[in-house]
Amino acid sequence: MIQLTLTETAANKVKGAHPEVRSGDRPAIGSLEDTYLRMYVAGGGCSGFRYGLALDRKIHEDDEVVQVQRAQVLVDGNSKEYLDGSSVDYAESVAAAASS
């Protein structure tokens, strides 16, 4: 099993990013219980790897599901070795808002 960490701020942002929880006109994609935070690594060509986060409702065959804070996190088989031991934080500033 891989080890991942989400800070409290990042976990709260995941919960707040879920369309069913947010107010507004975006359609719900399901409940928090059946929606996962997908963490992945993709090839970025000559600029190295790209790390990404997305909401997902489907568990694929090679996915590992990790319970972190109040979020269920999916990591695909190819990304596991690169994400093991990772920590995700979320920060906002005047210039930008981003996960790191």
PDB file of C-alpha atoms in Angstrom:
ATOM      1  CA  MET A   1       0.000   0.000   0.000  1.00  0.00           C
ATOM      2  CA  ILE A   2       1.340   3.404  -0.916  1.00  0.00           C
ATOM      3  CA  GLN A   3       1.587   6.232   1.594  1.00  0.00           C
ATOM      4  CA  LEU A   4       0.004   9.594   0.792  1.00  0.00           C
ATOM      5  CA  THR A   5      -0.688  12.673   2.883  1.00  0.00           C
ATOM      6  CA  LEU A   6      -3.239  15.437   2.368  1.00  0.00           C
ATOM      7  CA  THR A   7      -3.000  18.464   4.604  1.00  0.00           C
ATOM      8  CA  GLU A   8      -6.201  19.547   6.327  1.00  0.00           C
ATOM      9  CA  THR A   9      -6.383  22.513   3.929  1.00  0.00           C
ATOM     10  CA  ALA A  10      -6.109  20.226   0.878  1.00  0.00           C
ATOM     11  CA  ALA A  11      -8.707  17.794   2.267  1.00  0.00           C
ATOM     12  CA  ASN A  12     -11.137  20.660   2.865  1.00  0.00           C
ATOM     13  CA  LYS A  13     -10.540  21.920  -0.678  1.00  0.00           C
ATOM     14  CA  VAL A  14     -11.329  18.474  -2.114  1.00  0.00           C
ATOM     15  CA  LYS A  15     -14.598  18.428  -0.202  1.00  0.00           C
ATOM     16  CA  GLY A  16     -15.393  21.994  -1.324  1.00  0.00           C
ATOM     17  CA  ALA A  17     -14.548  21.237  -4.964  1.00  0.00           C
ATOM     18  CA  HIS A  18     -17.131  18.491  -5.168  1.00  0.00           C
ATOM     19  CA  PRO A  19     -20.056  19.772  -7.281  1.00  0.00           C
ATOM     20  CA  GLU A  20     -22.737  18.256  -5.045  1.00  0.00           C
ATOM     21  CA  VAL A  21     -21.324  20.121  -2.053  1.00  0.00           C
ATOM     22  CA  ARG A  22     -20.733  23.450  -3.814  1.00  0.00           C
ATOM     23  CA  SER A  23     -23.542  25.815  -4.454  1.00  0.00           C
ATOM     24  CA  GLY A  24     -24.066  27.028  -7.974  1.00  0.00           C
ATOM     25  CA  ASP A  25     -25.258  25.692 -11.286  1.00  0.00           C
ATOM     26  CA  ARG A  26     -22.692  22.931 -11.826  1.00  0.00           C
ATOM     27  CA  PRO A  27     -24.329  19.487 -11.982  1.00  0.00           C
ATOM     28  CA  ALA A  28     -23.624  16.946  -9.250  1.00  0.00           C
ATOM     29  CA  ILE A  29     -21.408  14.024 -10.268  1.00  0.00           C
ATOM     30  CA  GLY A  30     -22.353  11.855  -7.308  1.00  0.00           C
ATOM     31  CA  SER A  31     -21.912  11.830  -3.580  1.00  0.00           C
ATOM     32  CA  LEU A  32     -18.617  12.292  -1.766  1.00  0.00           C
ATOM     33  CA  GLU A  33     -18.767   8.587  -0.906  1.00  0.00           C
ATOM     34  CA  ASP A  34     -18.652   7.475  -4.550  1.00  0.00           C
ATOM     35  CA  THR A  35     -16.372  10.218  -5.873  1.00  0.00           C
ATOM     36  CA  TYR A  36     -12.601   9.870  -5.602  1.00  0.00           C
ATOM     37  CA  LEU A  37      -9.642  12.206  -5.855  1.00  0.00           C
ATOM     38  CA  ARG A  38      -7.408  10.807  -8.590  1.00  0.00           C
ATOM     39  CA  MET A  39      -3.698  11.584  -8.283  1.00  0.00           C
ATOM     40  CA  TYR A  40      -1.613  10.787 -11.338  1.00  0.00           C
ATOM     41  CA  VAL A  41       1.698  11.284 -13.088  1.00  0.00           C
ATOM     42  CA  ALA A  42       1.858  11.778 -16.851  1.00  0.00           C
ATOM     43  CA  GLY A  43       4.801  12.120 -19.187  1.00  0.00           C
ATOM     44  CA  GLY A  44       5.566  15.717 -19.967  1.00  0.00           C
ATOM     45  CA  GLY A  45       8.089  15.278 -22.742  1.00  0.00           C
ATOM     46  CA  CYS A  46      11.322  17.217 -22.382  1.00  0.00           C
ATOM     47  CA  SER A  47       9.955  19.181 -19.428  1.00  0.00           C
ATOM     48  CA  GLY A  48       9.699  16.061 -17.235  1.00  0.00           C
ATOM     49  CA  PHE A  49       6.665  14.611 -15.497  1.00  0.00           C
ATOM     50  CA  ARG A  50       3.333  16.349 -15.005  1.00  0.00           C
ATOM     51  CA  TYR A  51       1.515  15.699 -11.755  1.00  0.00           C
ATOM     52  CA  GLY A  52      -2.245  16.004 -11.711  1.00  0.00           C
ATOM     53  CA  LEU A  53      -5.370  15.841  -9.572  1.00  0.00           C
ATOM     54  CA  ALA A  54      -8.927  15.195 -10.765  1.00  0.00           C
ATOM     55  CA  LEU A  55     -12.278  14.054  -9.429  1.00  0.00           C
ATOM     56  CA  ASP A  56     -13.240  10.580 -10.662  1.00  0.00           C
ATOM     57  CA  ARG A  57     -16.086   8.139 -10.069  1.00  0.00           C
ATOM     58  CA  LYS A  58     -14.563   5.044 -11.690  1.00  0.00           C
ATOM     59  CA  ILE A  59     -12.033   2.681 -10.156  1.00  0.00           C
ATOM     60  CA  HIS A  60      -9.884   0.995 -12.797  1.00  0.00           C
ATOM     61  CA  GLU A  61      -8.375  -2.469 -12.472  1.00  0.00           C
ATOM     62  CA  ASP A  62      -4.863  -1.292 -11.591  1.00  0.00           C
ATOM     63  CA  ASP A  63      -5.976   1.527  -9.247  1.00  0.00           C
ATOM     64  CA  GLU A  64      -5.097   1.543  -5.586  1.00  0.00           C
ATOM     65  CA  VAL A  65      -7.649   3.218  -3.308  1.00  0.00           C
ATOM     66  CA  VAL A  66      -6.134   5.007  -0.319  1.00  0.00           C
ATOM     67  CA  GLN A  67      -8.186   6.646   2.445  1.00  0.00           C
ATOM     68  CA  VAL A  68      -6.467   9.948   3.307  1.00  0.00           C
ATOM     69  CA  GLN A  69      -8.104  12.388   5.711  1.00  0.00           C
ATOM     70  CA  ARG A  70     -11.748  12.335   4.623  1.00  0.00           C
ATOM     71  CA  ALA A  71     -10.911  11.724   0.955  1.00  0.00           C
ATOM     72  CA  GLN A  72     -10.669   8.488  -0.986  1.00  0.00           C
ATOM     73  CA  VAL A  73      -7.664   8.802  -3.301  1.00  0.00           C
ATOM     74  CA  LEU A  74      -7.106   6.752  -6.463  1.00  0.00           C
ATOM     75  CA  VAL A  75      -3.622   6.135  -7.820  1.00  0.00           C
ATOM     76  CA  ASP A  76      -3.070   4.129 -11.017  1.00  0.00           C
ATOM     77  CA  GLY A  77      -0.452   1.406 -11.229  1.00  0.00           C
ATOM     78  CA  ASN A  78       1.977   3.466 -13.337  1.00  0.00           C
ATOM     79  CA  SER A  79       1.896   6.433 -10.940  1.00  0.00           C
ATOM     80  CA  LYS A  80       2.320   4.510  -7.665  1.00  0.00           C
ATOM     81  CA  GLU A  81       6.112   4.495  -7.616  1.00  0.00           C
ATOM     82  CA  TYR A  82       6.270   8.249  -8.293  1.00  0.00           C
ATOM     83  CA  LEU A  83       3.572   9.259  -5.792  1.00  0.00           C
ATOM     84  CA  ASP A  84       4.453   6.961  -2.872  1.00  0.00           C
ATOM     85  CA  GLY A  85       5.324   9.150   0.103  1.00  0.00           C
ATOM     86  CA  SER A  86       3.857  12.293  -1.490  1.00  0.00           C
ATOM     87  CA  SER A  87       2.167  15.047   0.445  1.00  0.00           C
ATOM     88  CA  VAL A  88      -0.435  17.363  -1.099  1.00  0.00           C
ATOM     89  CA  ASP A  89      -1.108  20.838   0.231  1.00  0.00           C
ATOM     90  CA  TYR A  90      -3.297  23.650  -1.062  1.00  0.00           C
ATOM     91  CA  ALA A  91      -2.443  27.347  -0.897  1.00  0.00           C
ATOM     92  CA  GLU A  92      -4.119  30.536  -2.057  1.00  0.00           C
ATOM     93  CA  SER A  93      -2.488  33.878  -2.644  1.00  0.00           C
ATOM     94  CA  VAL A  94      -3.345  37.093  -4.428  1.00  0.00           C
ATOM     95  CA  ALA A  95      -1.579  35.798  -7.530  1.00  0.00           C
ATOM     96  CA  ALA A  96      -2.875  32.197  -7.652  1.00  0.00           C
ATOM     97  CA  ALA A  97      -4.478  29.210  -5.988  1.00  0.00           C
ATOM     98  CA  ALA A  98      -2.842  25.829  -6.414  1.00  0.00           C
ATOM     99  CA  SER A  99      -2.114  22.375  -5.046  1.00  0.00           C
ATOM    100  CA  SER A 100       1.486  21.528  -4.398  1.00  0.00           C
TER     101      SER A 100
END
